[in-house]
């Protein structure tokens, strides 16, 4: 009976559990897109987001043709293009203008990974991660099988039998327990789900390089 707990260890769980087909931890764009696909197939999906709101920071700065193709498959493409800015040339990374405005490197559109069968290969779309999350959530909430609960923090999970996973959650009303056929950890690189399952996340932090994703409005 494998049992995995995060930094909050649940007390003795109840006999009855709120059940969902899929529980996804983390309501960022990756998890939301997955949840949208489930909801479109009439699969019951519940999001548990630890924060009080969907993240408002921009982070990601553009989406490649391969990703745009995935947006097109689920009906998101038009809304994403409308919210963002189309780039048909490529990207350039430079030092700050106040220093020497030196070109560090380029990624031309001709070098961008492409889908062989897509007509979207001639562009990328710039849009903040926060805006993308709003777009996906807005479409997904049209489906009855989709719901998001904020301020719900994962505390642990337990699998007693094949196909049944029990999840402990810290909520504004106290600790609660749920059951799902599948649990998905989409709660970032510091995932509480991954840590609880002792799954390492390989990453590297640059000590001499900073990349800021933000919007600039020219006069």
PDB file of C-alpha atoms in Angstrom:
ATOM      1  CA  UNK A   1       0.000   0.000   0.000  1.00  0.00           C
ATOM      2  CA  UNK A   2       2.265   2.825  -1.196  1.00  0.00           C
ATOM      3  CA  UNK A   3       1.600   6.113   0.547  1.00  0.00           C
ATOM      4  CA  UNK A   4       3.188   9.424  -0.438  1.00  0.00           C
ATOM      5  CA  UNK A   5       2.949  12.608   1.589  1.00  0.00           C
ATOM      6  CA  UNK A   6       4.173  16.146   0.996  1.00  0.00           C
ATOM      7  CA  UNK A   7       5.130  18.573   3.750  1.00  0.00           C
ATOM      8  CA  UNK A   8       1.639  18.343   5.299  1.00  0.00           C
ATOM      9  CA  UNK A   9       0.808  14.858   6.518  1.00  0.00           C
ATOM     10  CA  UNK A  10      -2.956  14.125   6.376  1.00  0.00           C
ATOM     11  CA  UNK A  11      -4.787  12.881   9.438  1.00  0.00           C
ATOM     12  CA  UNK A  12      -6.880   9.711   9.344  1.00  0.00           C
ATOM     13  CA  UNK A  13      -8.890  10.005   6.101  1.00  0.00           C
ATOM     14  CA  UNK A  14     -12.689   9.574   5.958  1.00  0.00           C
ATOM     15  CA  UNK A  15     -14.492   6.545   4.609  1.00  0.00           C
ATOM     16  CA  UNK A  16     -16.223   8.437   1.788  1.00  0.00           C
ATOM     17  CA  UNK A  17     -14.307  10.398  -0.840  1.00  0.00           C
ATOM     18  CA  UNK A  18     -15.286  13.032  -3.362  1.00  0.00           C
ATOM     19  CA  UNK A  19     -14.474  11.280  -6.646  1.00  0.00           C
ATOM     20  CA  UNK A  20     -13.247  12.658  -9.982  1.00  0.00           C
ATOM     21  CA  UNK A  21     -11.975  10.894 -13.078  1.00  0.00           C
ATOM     22  CA  UNK A  22      -8.874  13.120 -13.201  1.00  0.00           C
ATOM     23  CA  UNK A  23      -7.406  15.516 -10.640  1.00  0.00           C
ATOM     24  CA  UNK A  24      -4.758  17.923 -11.952  1.00  0.00           C
ATOM     25  CA  UNK A  25      -2.491  19.788  -9.536  1.00  0.00           C
ATOM     26  CA  UNK A  26      -1.642  23.254 -10.809  1.00  0.00           C
ATOM     27  CA  UNK A  27      -3.748  25.498 -13.050  1.00  0.00           C
ATOM     28  CA  UNK A  28      -1.069  26.849 -15.362  1.00  0.00           C
ATOM     29  CA  UNK A  29      -1.257  26.715 -19.174  1.00  0.00           C
ATOM     30  CA  UNK A  30       0.125  23.166 -19.400  1.00  0.00           C
ATOM     31  CA  UNK A  31      -2.373  21.707 -16.962  1.00  0.00           C
ATOM     32  CA  UNK A  32      -5.244  23.815 -18.290  1.00  0.00           C
ATOM     33  CA  UNK A  33      -4.630  22.676 -21.862  1.00  0.00           C
ATOM     34  CA  UNK A  34      -4.623  19.051 -20.715  1.00  0.00           C
ATOM     35  CA  UNK A  35      -7.800  19.652 -18.722  1.00  0.00           C
ATOM     36  CA  UNK A  36      -9.481  21.271 -21.721  1.00  0.00           C
ATOM     37  CA  UNK A  37      -8.752  18.181 -23.807  1.00  0.00           C
ATOM     38  CA  UNK A  38     -10.257  15.966 -21.104  1.00  0.00           C
ATOM     39  CA  UNK A  39     -13.359  18.159 -20.797  1.00  0.00           C
ATOM     40  CA  UNK A  40     -13.876  18.126 -24.563  1.00  0.00           C
ATOM     41  CA  UNK A  41     -14.008  14.329 -24.328  1.00  0.00           C
ATOM     42  CA  UNK A  42     -16.568  14.568 -21.483  1.00  0.00           C
ATOM     43  CA  UNK A  43     -14.055  13.349 -18.933  1.00  0.00           C
ATOM     44  CA  UNK A  44     -14.593  14.770 -15.436  1.00  0.00           C
ATOM     45  CA  UNK A  45     -11.535  16.848 -14.478  1.00  0.00           C
ATOM     46  CA  UNK A  46     -10.860  18.867 -11.321  1.00  0.00           C
ATOM     47  CA  UNK A  47      -8.024  21.381 -10.915  1.00  0.00           C
ATOM     48  CA  UNK A  48      -6.496  22.048  -7.516  1.00  0.00           C
ATOM     49  CA  UNK A  49      -4.505  25.301  -7.543  1.00  0.00           C
ATOM     50  CA  UNK A  50      -2.516  26.233  -4.442  1.00  0.00           C
ATOM     51  CA  UNK A  51      -2.561  29.990  -5.098  1.00  0.00           C
ATOM     52  CA  UNK A  52      -5.475  32.404  -4.614  1.00  0.00           C
ATOM     53  CA  UNK A  53      -5.605  33.151  -8.348  1.00  0.00           C
ATOM     54  CA  UNK A  54      -4.287  31.855 -11.641  1.00  0.00           C
ATOM     55  CA  UNK A  55      -0.702  33.102 -11.974  1.00  0.00           C
ATOM     56  CA  UNK A  56      -0.489  36.656 -13.359  1.00  0.00           C
ATOM     57  CA  UNK A  57       3.205  36.682 -14.356  1.00  0.00           C
ATOM     58  CA  UNK A  58       4.011  36.490 -18.062  1.00  0.00           C
ATOM     59  CA  UNK A  59       6.958  34.050 -18.094  1.00  0.00           C
ATOM     60  CA  UNK A  60       6.707  32.466 -21.565  1.00  0.00           C
ATOM     61  CA  UNK A  61       7.241  34.945 -24.394  1.00  0.00           C
ATOM     62  CA  UNK A  62       6.231  33.075 -27.551  1.00  0.00           C
ATOM     63  CA  UNK A  63       4.701  29.918 -28.978  1.00  0.00           C
ATOM     64  CA  UNK A  64       6.230  27.952 -31.842  1.00  0.00           C
ATOM     65  CA  UNK A  65       4.388  26.524 -34.890  1.00  0.00           C
ATOM     66  CA  UNK A  66       4.270  23.053 -33.322  1.00  0.00           C
ATOM     67  CA  UNK A  67       2.483  24.493 -30.273  1.00  0.00           C
ATOM     68  CA  UNK A  68       0.175  26.613 -32.430  1.00  0.00           C
ATOM     69  CA  UNK A  69      -0.892  23.415 -34.169  1.00  0.00           C
ATOM     70  CA  UNK A  70      -1.972  21.984 -30.804  1.00  0.00           C
ATOM     71  CA  UNK A  71      -3.948  25.152 -30.090  1.00  0.00           C
ATOM     72  CA  UNK A  72      -5.658  24.760 -33.451  1.00  0.00           C
ATOM     73  CA  UNK A  73      -6.689  21.172 -32.647  1.00  0.00           C
ATOM     74  CA  UNK A  74      -8.672  22.258 -29.580  1.00  0.00           C
ATOM     75  CA  UNK A  75     -10.090  25.472 -31.055  1.00  0.00           C
ATOM     76  CA  UNK A  76      -7.828  27.949 -29.230  1.00  0.00           C
ATOM     77  CA  UNK A  77      -5.753  29.298 -32.097  1.00  0.00           C
ATOM     78  CA  UNK A  78      -7.914  32.260 -33.153  1.00  0.00           C
ATOM     79  CA  UNK A  79      -8.195  33.551 -29.578  1.00  0.00           C
ATOM     80  CA  UNK A  80      -4.440  33.170 -28.970  1.00  0.00           C
ATOM     81  CA  UNK A  81      -3.551  34.998 -32.193  1.00  0.00           C
ATOM     82  CA  UNK A  82      -6.013  37.790 -31.369  1.00  0.00           C
ATOM     83  CA  UNK A  83      -4.535  38.251 -27.882  1.00  0.00           C
ATOM     84  CA  UNK A  84      -0.914  38.171 -29.011  1.00  0.00           C
ATOM     85  CA  UNK A  85       1.431  39.522 -31.661  1.00  0.00           C
ATOM     86  CA  UNK A  86       2.418  37.560 -34.766  1.00  0.00           C
ATOM     87  CA  UNK A  87       6.137  37.327 -35.525  1.00  0.00           C
ATOM     88  CA  UNK A  88       7.224  36.075 -38.956  1.00  0.00           C
ATOM     89  CA  UNK A  89      10.925  36.970 -38.684  1.00  0.00           C
ATOM     90  CA  UNK A  90      12.282  35.280 -35.564  1.00  0.00           C
ATOM     91  CA  UNK A  91      13.821  36.257 -32.230  1.00  0.00           C
ATOM     92  CA  UNK A  92      16.861  38.295 -31.242  1.00  0.00           C
ATOM     93  CA  UNK A  93      18.508  38.386 -27.798  1.00  0.00           C
ATOM     94  CA  UNK A  94      20.538  41.493 -26.923  1.00  0.00           C
ATOM     95  CA  UNK A  95      22.365  43.096 -24.032  1.00  0.00           C
ATOM     96  CA  UNK A  96      20.583  46.126 -22.494  1.00  0.00           C
ATOM     97  CA  UNK A  97      20.402  49.209 -24.697  1.00  0.00           C
ATOM     98  CA  UNK A  98      22.018  51.287 -21.941  1.00  0.00           C
ATOM     99  CA  UNK A  99      25.165  49.169 -22.220  1.00  0.00           C
ATOM    100  CA  UNK A 100      26.127  48.308 -25.776  1.00  0.00           C
ATOM    101  CA  UNK A 101      22.964  46.782 -27.295  1.00  0.00           C
ATOM    102  CA  UNK A 102      25.115  43.884 -28.422  1.00  0.00           C
ATOM    103  CA  UNK A 103      23.436  41.046 -30.294  1.00  0.00           C
ATOM    104  CA  UNK A 104      23.848  37.830 -28.297  1.00  0.00           C
ATOM    105  CA  UNK A 105      22.083  35.491 -30.665  1.00  0.00           C
ATOM    106  CA  UNK A 106      19.206  34.986 -33.076  1.00  0.00           C
ATOM    107  CA  UNK A 107      16.661  32.308 -33.782  1.00  0.00           C
ATOM    108  CA  UNK A 108      15.355  32.925 -37.272  1.00  0.00           C
ATOM    109  CA  UNK A 109      11.915  31.751 -38.298  1.00  0.00           C
ATOM    110  CA  UNK A 110      13.568  29.369 -40.751  1.00  0.00           C
ATOM    111  CA  UNK A 111      15.265  27.654 -37.770  1.00  0.00           C
ATOM    112  CA  UNK A 112      12.120  27.263 -35.674  1.00  0.00           C
ATOM    113  CA  UNK A 113      10.850  23.658 -35.217  1.00  0.00           C
ATOM    114  CA  UNK A 114       7.903  23.049 -37.514  1.00  0.00           C
ATOM    115  CA  UNK A 115       5.072  20.626 -38.152  1.00  0.00           C
ATOM    116  CA  UNK A 116       5.413  19.160 -41.630  1.00  0.00           C
ATOM    117  CA  UNK A 117       1.649  19.137 -42.197  1.00  0.00           C
ATOM    118  CA  UNK A 118       0.868  22.578 -40.779  1.00  0.00           C
ATOM    119  CA  UNK A 119       0.124  25.850 -42.539  1.00  0.00           C
ATOM    120  CA  UNK A 120       1.286  27.729 -39.419  1.00  0.00           C
ATOM    121  CA  UNK A 121       5.005  27.247 -40.054  1.00  0.00           C
ATOM    122  CA  UNK A 122       5.628  30.836 -41.113  1.00  0.00           C
ATOM    123  CA  UNK A 123       4.953  32.438 -37.735  1.00  0.00           C
ATOM    124  CA  UNK A 124       5.265  32.360 -33.974  1.00  0.00           C
ATOM    125  CA  UNK A 125       2.882  34.173 -31.615  1.00  0.00           C
ATOM    126  CA  UNK A 126       3.973  36.361 -28.705  1.00  0.00           C
ATOM    127  CA  UNK A 127       1.569  36.275 -25.763  1.00  0.00           C
ATOM    128  CA  UNK A 128       2.146  36.181 -22.016  1.00  0.00           C
ATOM    129  CA  UNK A 129       1.655  32.936 -20.133  1.00  0.00           C
ATOM    130  CA  UNK A 130      -0.924  34.629 -17.911  1.00  0.00           C
ATOM    131  CA  UNK A 131      -2.997  35.689 -20.917  1.00  0.00           C
ATOM    132  CA  UNK A 132      -2.771  32.206 -22.401  1.00  0.00           C
ATOM    133  CA  UNK A 133      -4.007  30.683 -19.135  1.00  0.00           C
ATOM    134  CA  UNK A 134      -7.037  33.011 -19.158  1.00  0.00           C
ATOM    135  CA  UNK A 135      -7.869  32.057 -22.741  1.00  0.00           C
ATOM    136  CA  UNK A 136      -7.680  28.322 -22.046  1.00  0.00           C
ATOM    137  CA  UNK A 137      -9.641  28.601 -18.808  1.00  0.00           C
ATOM    138  CA  UNK A 138     -12.318  30.706 -20.505  1.00  0.00           C
ATOM    139  CA  UNK A 139     -12.907  28.055 -23.151  1.00  0.00           C
ATOM    140  CA  UNK A 140     -12.670  25.116 -20.742  1.00  0.00           C
ATOM    141  CA  UNK A 141     -15.233  26.537 -18.315  1.00  0.00           C
ATOM    142  CA  UNK A 142     -17.878  26.191 -21.023  1.00  0.00           C
ATOM    143  CA  UNK A 143     -17.765  22.439 -20.383  1.00  0.00           C
ATOM    144  CA  UNK A 144     -19.664  20.898 -17.466  1.00  0.00           C
ATOM    145  CA  UNK A 145     -16.870  18.408 -16.803  1.00  0.00           C
ATOM    146  CA  UNK A 146     -14.292  21.103 -15.935  1.00  0.00           C
ATOM    147  CA  UNK A 147     -13.758  22.957 -12.664  1.00  0.00           C
ATOM    148  CA  UNK A 148     -10.957  24.839 -10.883  1.00  0.00           C
ATOM    149  CA  UNK A 149     -10.612  25.277  -7.118  1.00  0.00           C
ATOM    150  CA  UNK A 150      -8.223  27.957  -5.899  1.00  0.00           C
ATOM    151  CA  UNK A 151      -6.357  27.969  -2.567  1.00  0.00           C
ATOM    152  CA  UNK A 152      -6.348  24.159  -2.606  1.00  0.00           C
ATOM    153  CA  UNK A 153      -2.873  22.831  -1.830  1.00  0.00           C
ATOM    154  CA  UNK A 154      -1.809  19.203  -2.393  1.00  0.00           C
ATOM    155  CA  UNK A 155      -0.616  17.530   0.835  1.00  0.00           C
ATOM    156  CA  UNK A 156      -0.198  13.888  -0.142  1.00  0.00           C
ATOM    157  CA  UNK A 157      -1.515  10.890  -2.029  1.00  0.00           C
ATOM    158  CA  UNK A 158      -2.090   7.199  -1.505  1.00  0.00           C
ATOM    159  CA  UNK A 159      -2.882   4.344  -3.882  1.00  0.00           C
ATOM    160  CA  UNK A 160      -4.597   1.361  -2.289  1.00  0.00           C
ATOM    161  CA  UNK A 161      -5.645  -0.498  -5.406  1.00  0.00           C
ATOM    162  CA  UNK A 162      -5.123  -0.257  -9.169  1.00  0.00           C
ATOM    163  CA  UNK A 163      -6.977   2.680 -10.685  1.00  0.00           C
ATOM    164  CA  UNK A 164      -7.754   4.488  -7.416  1.00  0.00           C
ATOM    165  CA  UNK A 165      -5.633   7.318  -6.020  1.00  0.00           C
ATOM    166  CA  UNK A 166      -6.552   9.162  -2.842  1.00  0.00           C
ATOM    167  CA  UNK A 167      -5.397  12.751  -2.459  1.00  0.00           C
ATOM    168  CA  UNK A 168      -5.037  14.943   0.615  1.00  0.00           C
ATOM    169  CA  UNK A 169      -5.761  18.651   0.091  1.00  0.00           C
ATOM    170  CA  UNK A 170      -5.362  21.678   2.351  1.00  0.00           C
ATOM    171  CA  UNK A 171      -8.302  24.036   1.667  1.00  0.00           C
ATOM    172  CA  UNK A 172      -9.616  27.273   3.237  1.00  0.00           C
ATOM    173  CA  UNK A 173     -12.169  25.074   5.055  1.00  0.00           C
ATOM    174  CA  UNK A 174      -9.554  22.669   6.381  1.00  0.00           C
ATOM    175  CA  UNK A 175      -8.060  19.418   5.196  1.00  0.00           C
ATOM    176  CA  UNK A 176     -10.094  17.362   2.734  1.00  0.00           C
ATOM    177  CA  UNK A 177      -9.642  14.061   0.938  1.00  0.00           C
ATOM    178  CA  UNK A 178     -10.557  13.092  -2.594  1.00  0.00           C
ATOM    179  CA  UNK A 179     -10.280  10.115  -4.895  1.00  0.00           C
ATOM    180  CA  UNK A 180      -9.413   9.979  -8.594  1.00  0.00           C
ATOM    181  CA  UNK A 181      -8.729   7.463 -11.317  1.00  0.00           C
ATOM    182  CA  UNK A 182      -5.696   9.536 -12.316  1.00  0.00           C
ATOM    183  CA  UNK A 183      -3.688  12.309 -10.634  1.00  0.00           C
ATOM    184  CA  UNK A 184      -1.509  14.616 -12.751  1.00  0.00           C
ATOM    185  CA  UNK A 185       1.226  16.877 -11.374  1.00  0.00           C
ATOM    186  CA  UNK A 186       1.346  20.119 -13.390  1.00  0.00           C
ATOM    187  CA  UNK A 187       2.427  22.282 -10.457  1.00  0.00           C
ATOM    188  CA  UNK A 188       5.710  23.613 -11.912  1.00  0.00           C
ATOM    189  CA  UNK A 189       9.329  22.572 -11.577  1.00  0.00           C
ATOM    190  CA  UNK A 190       9.021  22.637  -7.777  1.00  0.00           C
ATOM    191  CA  UNK A 191       6.064  20.240  -7.982  1.00  0.00           C
ATOM    192  CA  UNK A 192       4.766  19.010  -4.625  1.00  0.00           C
ATOM    193  CA  UNK A 193       3.384  15.950  -6.423  1.00  0.00           C
ATOM    194  CA  UNK A 194       6.767  15.041  -7.870  1.00  0.00           C
ATOM    195  CA  UNK A 195       8.482  15.564  -4.512  1.00  0.00           C
ATOM    196  CA  UNK A 196       5.896  13.430  -2.702  1.00  0.00           C
ATOM    197  CA  UNK A 197       6.545  10.617  -5.200  1.00  0.00           C
ATOM    198  CA  UNK A 198      10.332  11.096  -4.957  1.00  0.00           C
ATOM    199  CA  UNK A 199      10.549  11.901  -8.673  1.00  0.00           C
ATOM    200  CA  UNK A 200      13.584  14.139  -9.373  1.00  0.00           C
ATOM    201  CA  UNK A 201      13.242  17.138 -11.665  1.00  0.00           C
ATOM    202  CA  UNK A 202      16.515  17.819 -13.463  1.00  0.00           C
ATOM    203  CA  UNK A 203      17.138  21.541 -13.908  1.00  0.00           C
ATOM    204  CA  UNK A 204      19.888  24.110 -14.199  1.00  0.00           C
ATOM    205  CA  UNK A 205      20.019  27.755 -13.120  1.00  0.00           C
ATOM    206  CA  UNK A 206      22.175  30.217 -15.056  1.00  0.00           C
ATOM    207  CA  UNK A 207      24.383  32.291 -12.728  1.00  0.00           C
ATOM    208  CA  UNK A 208      25.375  34.927 -15.292  1.00  0.00           C
ATOM    209  CA  UNK A 209      22.292  35.216 -17.502  1.00  0.00           C
ATOM    210  CA  UNK A 210      18.838  36.683 -16.925  1.00  0.00           C
ATOM    211  CA  UNK A 211      15.862  36.531 -19.273  1.00  0.00           C
ATOM    212  CA  UNK A 212      12.870  38.745 -18.517  1.00  0.00           C
ATOM    213  CA  UNK A 213       9.520  38.173 -20.212  1.00  0.00           C
ATOM    214  CA  UNK A 214       7.533  41.401 -20.305  1.00  0.00           C
ATOM    215  CA  UNK A 215       5.540  43.629 -22.649  1.00  0.00           C
ATOM    216  CA  UNK A 216       6.968  46.864 -24.053  1.00  0.00           C
ATOM    217  CA  UNK A 217       4.725  49.526 -25.542  1.00  0.00           C
ATOM    218  CA  UNK A 218       6.579  51.854 -27.901  1.00  0.00           C
ATOM    219  CA  UNK A 219       5.517  55.545 -27.985  1.00  0.00           C
TER     220      UNK A 219
END
